[in-house]
Amino acid sequence: MSIVSLQVGQCGNQIGHELFNAISGDCNGPNRKTYSECSNERFFHESPTGELVARSVLVDMEPKVVAQTISKACKSGRWRYGDEAYFSQKQGSGNNWANGFCVHGPRHKEVVEELVRREIERCDRLAGIFTMMSVAGGTGSGVGTYITQCLRDMYPQSFIFNQLTWPYGAGEVIVQNYNSVLTLSHLYQLSDAILVHENDTVHKICSRLMNIKHISINDVNKVIAHQLGSVLQPAYTADSSGYYSRNPIGELLSSVVCHPEYKLLSLCNIPHMSSTSLAYSTFNWPGLLKHLRQMLIASARMEEGIDWTVSVPSAVTSGGESGTNSRQKCFNVSIANLLILRGKDVSTAQTGKLLSNICLEAILKNVNSFSAWNSPVPFNGYQKSATLVSNSQSLLKPLDNIVRKAWDMFASRAYLHQYTKFGISEEDFLDSFTALEQIISSYTHL
Amino acid sequence: MTQSVVVQGEDMEPNCIGGRITGLKARAVLVDMEEGVLAEILQGPLRQLFSSTQLISDVSGSGNNWAVGHHTYGSVYREQIVDQVRRAAEHCDCLQCFFLIHSMGGGTGSGLGTFVLKLLEEEFPEVCRIVTSVYPTAEDDVITSPYNCVLAMKELTEHADCVLPVDNQSLVDIVGKIQHMSHTGKPSCVIKKNSTIISGQGGWLDQMFSDAFSKEHQLIRADPKHNLYLACALMLRGNVQLSDLRRNIDRLKPTLPFVQWNQEGWKTSLCSVPPVGHTHSLLALANNTCVQFAFGQLRERFVKLYRRKAHLHHYLAVDGMESAGFSEALSCLSDLIQDYTHLECPLMPNAPRLSIAT
C-alpha cells in the first residue's frame, strides 16, 4: 500500500521535504529490514537505477521553494523527488485565498491533476492521498483547497487526508484568519480528516523541550515532520495480525474519525528533546503513558507545564449521563484516540488501563473509540516514543480565536474587496463562517 | 510627469555605478509634454538606462491645466502610450505591477498621469497599479494646483490599487535636514535618502524604528501616532535580524493605535542586501487616518477657488471637460475624508457572531 503525498505552497513543500527526510533517515537504522521495506513501499518508488523516489507531487505558485526543496532532496543522497513531479509558477498568490482558489487553481487544474494521476498510477495499491499545506497564505490554502476539491471529484472512493499548519496567533499574514476560515470550511466538506499543527505550540516545543536558541522555520518544520512520521511509519495494528499494517490511512480514519461532523485531529508526541540530552535519558513506558494521558485530558500539547490537577470527571468514569454541568471546566473531552507506541519492549506497555475512561462514549455507544498501534522499531533516534492522535476539544480554542478575529475584520468589511475581486463574495464568507460556527458548536457541546 | 522623474534622477545620482549597468535598460516609459526634462535625463548620469524609444514627449506642455493633460493630450497620445507600455510589458516574464510616479499640482503629471492610470486599468485589468503622487505645497506658485489635485484624486480613488501620497513640503524639509546634518558634519552620520529615514550607523537600529513612526520622518505632514493605523508594512534591508524586527514591533506597539479589527496588522519583510552605501534601511508604509487632514486642507483651497468660479473657463474650454467634473471630484474627496473619519469611530463594535441553534 502506498501513500501519494501532495506538497502545496511554501509551508507544504518545506514540511513535505522534512517528512521524507525523516522517514528515509529512520529507515536507514539497524535491524529493521521488514520495517524499511514496508516504509519504502509506502512513501517511495524505485527508479530504474535503484534510487528511492518520493511518491510526492510538489506544487507552488512561486519557483523558489520548489527548486530549493528538490535540490536539497537530491543532495541527501538517500532519496530524491521525481524528475517531473513538480509544478511551479512565477507570480505567487499574494497571501490571498481567493487568488489561489479562484484563479491559480482552475488555471492549472489539468497539469496538477495529471501529475497526481501519474503518481497514483505508479502505486500497486493506493492507501490514500496525503496533502500538506498551510492555511495562512494564498497558495497552500487556496490552491491546496482547490486541488483537494478536484481530487475528491477524481477519486471519490480514495482516502484524502490533509495536514494543515495553523499560523502563529500573533500574525504572519494580515489576512491569515480570512484564509484560515475559507480553507477550513471548504476542506471540512472534502477531506476525510484534517490533522492540525499550530505553529505556536510547535514553536514552544522547539524552545522549551529542544532548547533551540534561535528557532528557525526549519526547526519548527522538523518537529512537525517528526510527529507526522511517527504516525505514518509502519506499525502493527489490531487488524494486522503480526504484519505491518497495509492500510495506514484507512485504519487511522476508522479509529479516530467516527462521525463526519468531527474530523479535526490533533497530535501529541513524547518525548521531544535535543539530541544531546537524548543520549543521557532513559524512558519507561508507564512514565510516558502517564504523561500522555494527562496531556490528553488537560489538553496540553507538550510535556512541560501540564496541568496535573485536571482529572476525569466522575460522570464520565461512572459511564452515566454526561451532562455538561457535571463536567469539569478544563477537562478535554475527546471522541476518539489513537495511540502509537514505537520502541523497545513495546509489548510490555499496558496501554488499555491507562487510557481507558477518557473518551466520550456517551454519544457513540458501542464504538471502540480507543485504538493502539505499536512497532518494536525505535523511531527517528528515540529509544521509546509515544504519539497520540486525538479527535477532541483541544483545537476548539485556537479555532474559536481564528473565527473571532476573522469575524471582527469581516464586520468592518476590511480587505473584502481583495477577495470579491477574484470571485469570493460576502455570501461565500458568510457560508464559511456558518460552517465553522457549526463545527465549534458541535465540539463545544460534546 | 516632470517632477517625479527629476526627483528620481537626483536621488540616484550619488550611487551611480556607471559602466557596470551598460547592458541594462530600465523597465520604464517616460512621458512629458515638454522636452526639457526628458532631454536632461538622456544626457544625465543615468542616460545609459534609457533609450529615446522609451520616451513620449510633446513641445508645448499642459499649461498647469489638468483638463489639457487628461483630455487633450490623453486622446492624442493614447495609442502611442498603450503601445510603449505594451512593449515594456512584453519584456517581463511575469508582470506583477505598474508603478506610476507623477505630481498632482501641474497639468501633465496630474492630468495625463491619471489618464495613463485609467489606460492601464483598461488594457491590463489584472495587473495591480501602485501610484506615487507628489502633492504641491500650500504656497505653490501654480494657482490652479488645488483644481488639478482634486480632479486627479478622483481618478486615483477610482482606478489605483494603492496610492503613496508624498507632500512636497515634507521632501523639502527632509532635504533641508540632510543638508544641515552634512554641513554640521556629525561624525559617523549616514544619511538615507531613499528610505525616508535619517539614522546613525552602528547599533542605532532601535532609533531607526522609532524615527520611522515619528512626525519628522513622514512623507506627508501629519502625525500618524495620534491617528489610527489600519495596517503597516515594515521593509528592512541590510544587516537586520528577524529578532530585531520583532523586538521593535513589541516595543513600539503600545504607542501606536491600531484599528480594532486589525490589531496585528503588520506586514514585514527582510532583505539582507542593504541599499548601496548604507548598512541598513527601513521603509515603513502605513495606511493611517492622518491623511484626512492633508486632504481636508486641500479641499479648503479647492473650495476657495471654486466658490468664485476662478479660472474655471480655462478648464471648461477644453474638449471633454464638463463642469460636473468639478463637483463630482469635490464630493469624491469629501467622501474619502469622511471614510477615514468614520474609521476612528467603529461602525459595528463587537458585532455579535453567528449563533448556531443547538
PDB file of C-alpha atoms in Angstrom, chain A residues 60-150:
ATOM      1  CA  ASP A  60       3.729  26.164  -5.636  1.00  0.00           C
ATOM      2  CA  MET A  61       2.913  29.413  -7.391  1.00  0.00           C
ATOM      3  CA  GLU A  62       6.488  30.623  -6.885  1.00  0.00           C
ATOM      4  CA  PRO A  63       9.572  28.881  -8.211  1.00  0.00           C
ATOM      5  CA  LYS A  64      11.985  29.371  -5.302  1.00  0.00           C
ATOM      6  CA  VAL A  65      10.881  26.912  -2.635  1.00  0.00           C
ATOM      7  CA  VAL A  66      10.097  24.060  -5.021  1.00  0.00           C
ATOM      8  CA  ALA A  67      13.542  24.417  -6.607  1.00  0.00           C
ATOM      9  CA  GLN A  68      15.255  24.510  -3.206  1.00  0.00           C
ATOM     10  CA  THR A  69      13.279  21.525  -1.961  1.00  0.00           C
ATOM     11  CA  ILE A  70      14.126  19.403  -4.988  1.00  0.00           C
ATOM     12  CA  SER A  71      17.811  20.220  -4.850  1.00  0.00           C
ATOM     13  CA  LYS A  72      18.057  19.622  -1.079  1.00  0.00           C
ATOM     14  CA  ALA A  73      16.462  16.211  -1.534  1.00  0.00           C
ATOM     15  CA  CYS A  74      18.963  15.359  -4.281  1.00  0.00           C
ATOM     16  CA  LYS A  75      21.857  16.309  -2.033  1.00  0.00           C
ATOM     17  CA  SER A  76      20.666  13.961   0.725  1.00  0.00           C
ATOM     18  CA  GLY A  77      21.982  11.060  -1.345  1.00  0.00           C
ATOM     19  CA  ARG A  78      19.316   8.798   0.129  1.00  0.00           C
ATOM     20  CA  TRP A  79      16.269   9.816  -1.841  1.00  0.00           C
ATOM     21  CA  ARG A  80      15.014  12.371  -4.327  1.00  0.00           C
ATOM     22  CA  TYR A  81      11.862  13.762  -5.867  1.00  0.00           C
ATOM     23  CA  GLY A  82      10.554  12.645  -9.244  1.00  0.00           C
ATOM     24  CA  ASP A  83      12.054  14.435 -12.225  1.00  0.00           C
ATOM     25  CA  GLU A  84       8.744  15.736 -13.429  1.00  0.00           C
ATOM     26  CA  ALA A  85       6.708  15.593 -10.263  1.00  0.00           C
ATOM     27  CA  TYR A  86       6.531  19.315  -9.640  1.00  0.00           C
ATOM     28  CA  PHE A  87       4.671  22.338 -10.867  1.00  0.00           C
ATOM     29  CA  SER A  88       5.562  25.931 -10.115  1.00  0.00           C
ATOM     30  CA  GLN A  89       4.723  29.363 -11.411  1.00  0.00           C
ATOM     31  CA  LYS A  90       6.328  32.730 -11.035  1.00  0.00           C
ATOM     32  CA  GLN A  91       3.818  35.062  -9.546  1.00  0.00           C
ATOM     33  CA  GLY A  92       2.659  33.713  -6.174  1.00  0.00           C
ATOM     34  CA  SER A  93      -0.829  34.128  -4.780  1.00  0.00           C
ATOM     35  CA  GLY A  94      -0.180  37.256  -2.735  1.00  0.00           C
ATOM     36  CA  ASN A  95      -1.460  35.719   0.508  1.00  0.00           C
ATOM     37  CA  ASN A  96      -4.924  35.777  -0.996  1.00  0.00           C
ATOM     38  CA  TRP A  97      -7.011  32.614  -0.719  1.00  0.00           C
ATOM     39  CA  ALA A  98      -9.373  33.820  -3.439  1.00  0.00           C
ATOM     40  CA  ASN A  99      -6.489  34.308  -5.849  1.00  0.00           C
ATOM     41  CA  GLY A 100      -5.319  30.752  -5.209  1.00  0.00           C
ATOM     42  CA  PHE A 101      -8.752  29.135  -5.216  1.00  0.00           C
ATOM     43  CA  CYS A 102     -10.498  31.056  -8.000  1.00  0.00           C
ATOM     44  CA  VAL A 103      -7.608  31.977 -10.317  1.00  0.00           C
ATOM     45  CA  HIS A 104      -4.497  29.808  -9.960  1.00  0.00           C
ATOM     46  CA  GLY A 105      -6.338  26.604  -9.070  1.00  0.00           C
ATOM     47  CA  PRO A 106      -8.660  26.467 -12.093  1.00  0.00           C
ATOM     48  CA  ARG A 107      -5.938  27.759 -14.405  1.00  0.00           C
ATOM     49  CA  HIS A 108      -3.549  24.922 -13.585  1.00  0.00           C
ATOM     50  CA  LYS A 109      -6.121  22.215 -12.868  1.00  0.00           C
ATOM     51  CA  GLU A 110      -5.177  19.891 -15.750  1.00  0.00           C
ATOM     52  CA  VAL A 111      -1.434  19.987 -15.132  1.00  0.00           C
ATOM     53  CA  VAL A 112      -1.679  19.265 -11.422  1.00  0.00           C
ATOM     54  CA  GLU A 113      -4.319  16.562 -11.881  1.00  0.00           C
ATOM     55  CA  GLU A 114      -2.077  14.883 -14.414  1.00  0.00           C
ATOM     56  CA  LEU A 115       0.898  14.935 -12.028  1.00  0.00           C
ATOM     57  CA  VAL A 116      -1.148  13.380  -9.240  1.00  0.00           C
ATOM     58  CA  ARG A 117      -2.697  10.812 -11.590  1.00  0.00           C
ATOM     59  CA  ARG A 118       0.754   9.712 -12.700  1.00  0.00           C
ATOM     60  CA  GLU A 119       1.881   9.189  -9.095  1.00  0.00           C
ATOM     61  CA  ILE A 120      -1.279   7.305  -8.259  1.00  0.00           C
ATOM     62  CA  GLU A 121      -0.974   5.027 -11.275  1.00  0.00           C
ATOM     63  CA  ARG A 122       2.532   4.152 -10.155  1.00  0.00           C
ATOM     64  CA  CYS A 123       1.164   2.638  -6.922  1.00  0.00           C
ATOM     65  CA  ASP A 124       0.223  -1.045  -6.783  1.00  0.00           C
ATOM     66  CA  ARG A 125      -2.396  -0.124  -4.270  1.00  0.00           C
ATOM     67  CA  LEU A 126      -3.261   3.374  -3.105  1.00  0.00           C
ATOM     68  CA  ALA A 127      -3.609   3.828   0.644  1.00  0.00           C
ATOM     69  CA  GLY A 128      -4.659   7.424   0.278  1.00  0.00           C
ATOM     70  CA  ILE A 129      -3.685  10.944  -0.676  1.00  0.00           C
ATOM     71  CA  PHE A 130      -1.889  12.958   1.961  1.00  0.00           C
ATOM     72  CA  THR A 131      -1.790  16.721   1.436  1.00  0.00           C
ATOM     73  CA  MET A 132       0.414  19.118   3.364  1.00  0.00           C
ATOM     74  CA  MET A 133      -0.316  22.837   3.322  1.00  0.00           C
ATOM     75  CA  SER A 134      -0.629  25.918   5.486  1.00  0.00           C
ATOM     76  CA  VAL A 135      -3.839  27.848   5.987  1.00  0.00           C
ATOM     77  CA  ALA A 136      -2.398  31.349   6.347  1.00  0.00           C
ATOM     78  CA  GLY A 137      -1.081  32.223   2.899  1.00  0.00           C
ATOM     79  CA  GLY A 138      -2.639  32.132  -0.535  1.00  0.00           C
ATOM     80  CA  THR A 139      -1.135  29.181  -2.381  1.00  0.00           C
ATOM     81  CA  GLY A 140      -1.150  26.411   0.222  1.00  0.00           C
ATOM     82  CA  SER A 141      -4.572  27.415   1.440  1.00  0.00           C
ATOM     83  CA  GLY A 142      -6.295  28.492  -1.783  1.00  0.00           C
ATOM     84  CA  VAL A 143      -4.670  26.267  -4.391  1.00  0.00           C
ATOM     85  CA  GLY A 144      -4.434  23.421  -1.860  1.00  0.00           C
ATOM     86  CA  THR A 145      -8.158  23.582  -1.217  1.00  0.00           C
ATOM     87  CA  TYR A 146      -8.908  23.728  -4.922  1.00  0.00           C
ATOM     88  CA  ILE A 147      -6.729  20.705  -5.679  1.00  0.00           C
ATOM     89  CA  THR A 148      -8.335  18.771  -2.829  1.00  0.00           C
ATOM     90  CA  GLN A 149     -11.688  19.532  -4.405  1.00  0.00           C
ATOM     91  CA  CYS A 150     -10.513  18.248  -7.815  1.00  0.00           C
TER      92      CYS A 150
END
